[in-house]
Amino acid sequence: AGSMTAGQPLRIKEMTPDAVRLAAAANPRLILPVGTTEQHGLHLPLGADSIVVERLADDLSAEFQVLRAPTIEYGVNDSAERSFSGGASVRRKTLRRWVTDLLPGWERLGIAEIQLLTMNGYAPHLEALGTVVAPNVTVRVIDILSIDFGSLVEHPDDPIHGGEVDTSLLMFVRPDLVRAEAAVDCILPEQQLRRYRRGSALWLPPESIGSIGRSSKASAEKGRRL
C-alpha cells in the first residue's frame, strides 16, 4: 500500500507515510526545490525559476528514485524587482530559518543528504541557503545558473535574467506560458555590461522592461539542451 510507480518522481506530498519511509530507507537523500516569485520581463511568468527547478527536481527524482520535497516558492529577490508588480520576496534570515526548521523532520526520517536545488544567482539568496546547517545531515546548494553554458546557447556570457537562457528553458518546460511576442532584447553596452555581475545586485537599465539579454535568441531546442 502507498507504493509509487517505478520511474515516477517521488513527490512527498503525493505519497503515503509508509511509502516515504520505504523510499528514504532505500535512498537516504532528498531534493528540495527552492524557487522565486519575481518578474523576468513581460514574456515570462513570475514563477519561471520555480517551474524550471520543479521540472528538474522531478526528472532527477524519477531517474535516481530520490525523494522530492514540496517546492519553496519564494526566495530572496533583488530590490530592483520591487518596481514590478506581482513578485514578492523574503529576507535572508527568513529563508534560512524556513529551511532550517524543516530539517529535523527529515533527519528523523533517516535522510542523510539534502540537495537544495535553486535557479537564482542573486548572492543574498544563495547566502541564505548556503548557511543552512544541520548536525546529522549534509546540505548541498546547487544553483543551476552557475554551470558553464558553453556552446549550449549563442551568447553564454550575456546576463541571464529573462534572456536567452531563461526564455529557452521555459520554452522547453512550459511553452504555453511563454509570450514570445512580448519579448524584448536588452543588450547592454560594454561599459554597462561590466557593471553587471552575476550574484551582485540586479542592475536594470532605464530602457529595460524587466529582462536583460537576448530573449529573441531563445528556442525550445536550446532549452532541451540546457
Coordinates of C-alpha atoms in Angstrom, one line a residue:
A1 CA 0.0 0.0 0.0
G2 CA 1.2 3.5 -0.8
S3 CA 3.9 2.4 -3.2
M4 CA 4.8 4.7 -6.1
T5 CA 5.1 3.6 -9.7
A6 CA 8.7 2.9 -10.8
G7 CA 10.2 5.6 -12.9
Q8 CA 7.9 8.3 -11.5
P9 CA 9.0 11.2 -9.3
L10 CA 8.9 10.5 -5.6
R11 CA 6.9 13.6 -4.6
I12 CA 6.5 13.5 -0.8
K13 CA 3.2 15.4 -0.9
E14 CA 1.6 12.7 -3.1
M15 CA 3.0 9.8 -1.1
T16 CA 1.7 7.9 2.0
P17 CA 3.9 7.8 5.1
D18 CA 4.9 4.1 4.6
A19 CA 5.9 4.8 1.0
V20 CA 8.1 7.8 2.2
R21 CA 9.7 5.6 4.8
L22 CA 10.5 2.9 2.3
A23 CA 11.9 5.4 -0.2
A24 CA 14.1 7.0 2.4
A25 CA 15.4 3.6 3.6
A26 CA 16.3 2.7 0.0
N27 CA 17.9 6.1 -0.8
P28 CA 18.5 8.4 2.2
R29 CA 18.7 11.6 0.1
L30 CA 16.1 14.3 -0.6
I31 CA 15.8 17.1 -3.2
L32 CA 14.3 20.4 -2.0
P33 CA 13.5 22.8 -4.9
V34 CA 13.8 26.5 -3.9
G35 CA 12.2 28.8 -6.4
T36 CA 11.4 32.5 -6.6
T37 CA 8.3 34.5 -7.5
E38 CA 9.7 37.5 -9.5
Q39 CA 9.3 39.1 -12.9
H40 CA 11.6 38.1 -15.8
G41 CA 10.2 40.6 -18.3
L42 CA 6.8 40.8 -20.0
H43 CA 7.2 37.4 -21.8
L44 CA 7.8 35.0 -18.9
P45 CA 5.7 34.0 -15.9
L46 CA 6.5 35.2 -12.4
G47 CA 7.2 31.6 -11.3
A48 CA 9.7 30.9 -14.1
D49 CA 12.5 29.9 -11.7
S50 CA 10.2 27.7 -9.7
I51 CA 8.8 26.0 -12.7
V52 CA 12.2 25.0 -14.1
V53 CA 13.7 23.7 -10.8
E54 CA 10.5 21.7 -10.2
R55 CA 10.8 20.1 -13.6
L56 CA 14.5 19.3 -13.0
A57 CA 13.8 18.0 -9.5
D58 CA 11.1 15.7 -10.9
D59 CA 13.4 14.4 -13.6
L60 CA 16.2 13.7 -11.1
S61 CA 13.8 12.2 -8.6
A62 CA 12.4 9.8 -11.2
E63 CA 15.7 8.8 -12.6
F64 CA 17.5 8.2 -9.3
Q65 CA 14.4 7.4 -7.1
V66 CA 15.3 10.2 -4.7
L67 CA 12.5 11.8 -2.5
R68 CA 11.4 15.2 -3.7
A69 CA 10.0 17.7 -1.2
P70 CA 7.4 20.3 -2.0
T71 CA 8.8 23.5 -3.5
I72 CA 9.6 26.6 -1.6
E73 CA 8.0 29.2 -4.0
Y74 CA 9.6 32.4 -2.6
G75 CA 13.2 33.3 -2.3
V76 CA 15.4 36.4 -1.8
N77 CA 14.9 38.8 -4.7
D78 CA 16.9 41.9 -5.7
S79 CA 15.5 45.3 -4.7
A80 CA 15.3 46.2 -8.4
E81 CA 12.3 43.8 -8.7
R82 CA 10.2 45.9 -6.4
S83 CA 9.2 48.3 -9.2
F84 CA 7.4 45.4 -11.0
S85 CA 4.0 44.0 -9.9
G86 CA 3.2 40.5 -8.8
G87 CA 6.5 39.4 -7.3
A88 CA 7.4 39.1 -3.6
S89 CA 10.5 38.3 -1.6
V90 CA 11.6 37.2 1.8
R91 CA 14.5 38.2 3.9
R92 CA 17.7 36.1 4.0
K93 CA 17.1 35.1 7.6
T94 CA 13.5 34.1 6.8
L95 CA 14.5 31.8 4.0
R96 CA 17.4 30.3 6.1
R97 CA 15.1 29.8 9.1
W98 CA 12.4 28.3 6.9
V99 CA 14.7 25.6 5.5
T100 CA 16.4 25.0 8.9
D101 CA 13.1 24.4 10.6
L102 CA 12.3 21.7 8.1
L103 CA 15.5 19.7 8.6
P104 CA 14.6 17.9 11.9
G105 CA 11.6 16.1 10.4
W106 CA 13.8 14.8 7.5
E107 CA 16.5 13.8 10.0
R108 CA 14.0 11.7 11.9
L109 CA 13.1 10.1 8.6
G110 CA 16.7 9.0 8.2
I111 CA 17.7 11.4 5.4
A112 CA 21.4 11.9 5.3
E113 CA 21.8 14.4 2.4
I114 CA 19.6 17.2 1.3
Q115 CA 20.1 18.9 -2.0
L116 CA 18.7 22.5 -2.2
L117 CA 18.1 22.9 -6.0
T118 CA 17.6 26.6 -7.0
M119 CA 17.8 28.8 -10.0
N120 CA 18.7 32.2 -8.6
G121 CA 22.2 33.6 -8.9
Y122 CA 21.5 36.5 -6.5
A123 CA 24.2 36.4 -3.8
P124 CA 21.9 37.0 -0.8
H125 CA 19.6 34.2 -1.9
L126 CA 22.5 31.8 -2.2
E127 CA 24.0 33.0 1.1
A128 CA 20.7 32.3 2.9
L129 CA 20.7 28.7 1.6
G130 CA 24.4 28.2 2.0
T131 CA 24.3 29.0 5.7
V132 CA 21.7 26.3 6.4
V133 CA 23.4 23.6 8.6
A134 CA 22.2 20.5 10.4
P135 CA 24.3 18.3 12.8
N136 CA 23.5 15.0 11.1
V137 CA 22.6 16.0 7.5
T138 CA 24.8 17.1 4.6
V139 CA 23.2 20.1 3.0
R140 CA 24.3 20.9 -0.6
V141 CA 23.2 24.0 -2.5
I142 CA 23.0 23.6 -6.3
D143 CA 22.4 26.8 -8.4
I144 CA 21.7 25.6 -11.9
L145 CA 22.6 29.0 -13.3
S146 CA 26.2 28.5 -12.1
I147 CA 27.0 25.9 -14.8
D148 CA 29.2 26.7 -17.8
F149 CA 26.7 27.1 -20.7
G150 CA 29.5 26.8 -23.2
S151 CA 28.1 26.1 -26.7
L152 CA 24.5 25.4 -25.4
V153 CA 23.5 28.9 -26.2
E154 CA 24.7 31.6 -28.6
H155 CA 25.6 34.1 -26.0
P156 CA 26.7 32.3 -22.9
D157 CA 28.3 35.4 -21.3
D158 CA 25.1 37.5 -21.5
P159 CA 23.2 38.4 -18.4
I160 CA 20.6 35.7 -17.7
H161 CA 17.6 37.5 -16.2
G162 CA 14.8 36.9 -18.7
G163 CA 17.3 36.5 -21.6
E164 CA 18.3 33.6 -23.9
V165 CA 18.8 31.1 -21.1
D166 CA 15.7 31.7 -19.0
T167 CA 13.5 32.0 -22.0
S168 CA 14.8 28.9 -23.7
L169 CA 14.3 26.8 -20.5
L170 CA 10.7 28.0 -20.2
M171 CA 10.1 27.4 -24.0
F172 CA 11.1 23.7 -23.4
V173 CA 9.5 23.1 -20.0
R174 CA 6.3 25.2 -20.3
P175 CA 5.9 26.7 -23.8
D176 CA 2.3 27.5 -23.1
L177 CA 3.4 30.1 -20.5
V178 CA 5.8 32.0 -22.8
R179 CA 4.6 35.1 -24.6
A180 CA 7.3 35.2 -27.3
E181 CA 5.6 38.2 -29.0
A182 CA 6.2 40.3 -25.8
A183 CA 9.9 39.5 -25.6
V184 CA 12.2 42.5 -26.0
D185 CA 16.0 42.3 -26.2
C186 CA 18.0 44.5 -23.9
I187 CA 21.7 44.4 -24.9
L188 CA 23.9 46.3 -22.5
P189 CA 26.8 48.4 -23.9
E190 CA 30.2 47.0 -22.9
Q191 CA 30.7 49.7 -20.2
Q192 CA 27.4 48.9 -18.6
L193 CA 27.9 45.2 -19.0
R194 CA 31.0 45.4 -16.9
R195 CA 28.8 46.9 -14.1
Y196 CA 26.5 43.9 -14.2
R197 CA 27.8 41.0 -12.2
R198 CA 26.0 37.7 -11.7
G199 CA 25.4 37.3 -8.0
S200 CA 25.5 41.0 -7.2
A201 CA 22.7 43.5 -7.5
L202 CA 20.4 43.0 -10.5
W203 CA 21.2 46.2 -12.4
L204 CA 18.3 47.1 -14.8
P205 CA 18.9 50.0 -17.3
P206 CA 16.1 52.5 -17.7
E207 CA 15.2 51.1 -21.1
S208 CA 14.7 47.5 -19.8
I209 CA 11.2 46.2 -19.4
G210 CA 12.5 43.8 -16.7
S211 CA 14.6 41.4 -18.7
I212 CA 18.3 41.7 -19.8
G213 CA 19.9 39.9 -22.7
R214 CA 18.7 38.4 -26.0
S215 CA 15.4 36.7 -25.4
S216 CA 14.9 36.7 -29.2
K217 CA 17.6 34.1 -29.5
A218 CA 15.8 31.7 -27.3
S219 CA 14.4 28.4 -28.6
A220 CA 12.8 25.2 -27.2
E221 CA 15.7 23.2 -28.6
K222 CA 18.2 25.3 -26.6
G223 CA 16.1 24.7 -23.6
R224 CA 16.1 21.0 -24.1
R225 CA 20.0 21.0 -24.3
L226 CA 20.2 23.2 -21.2

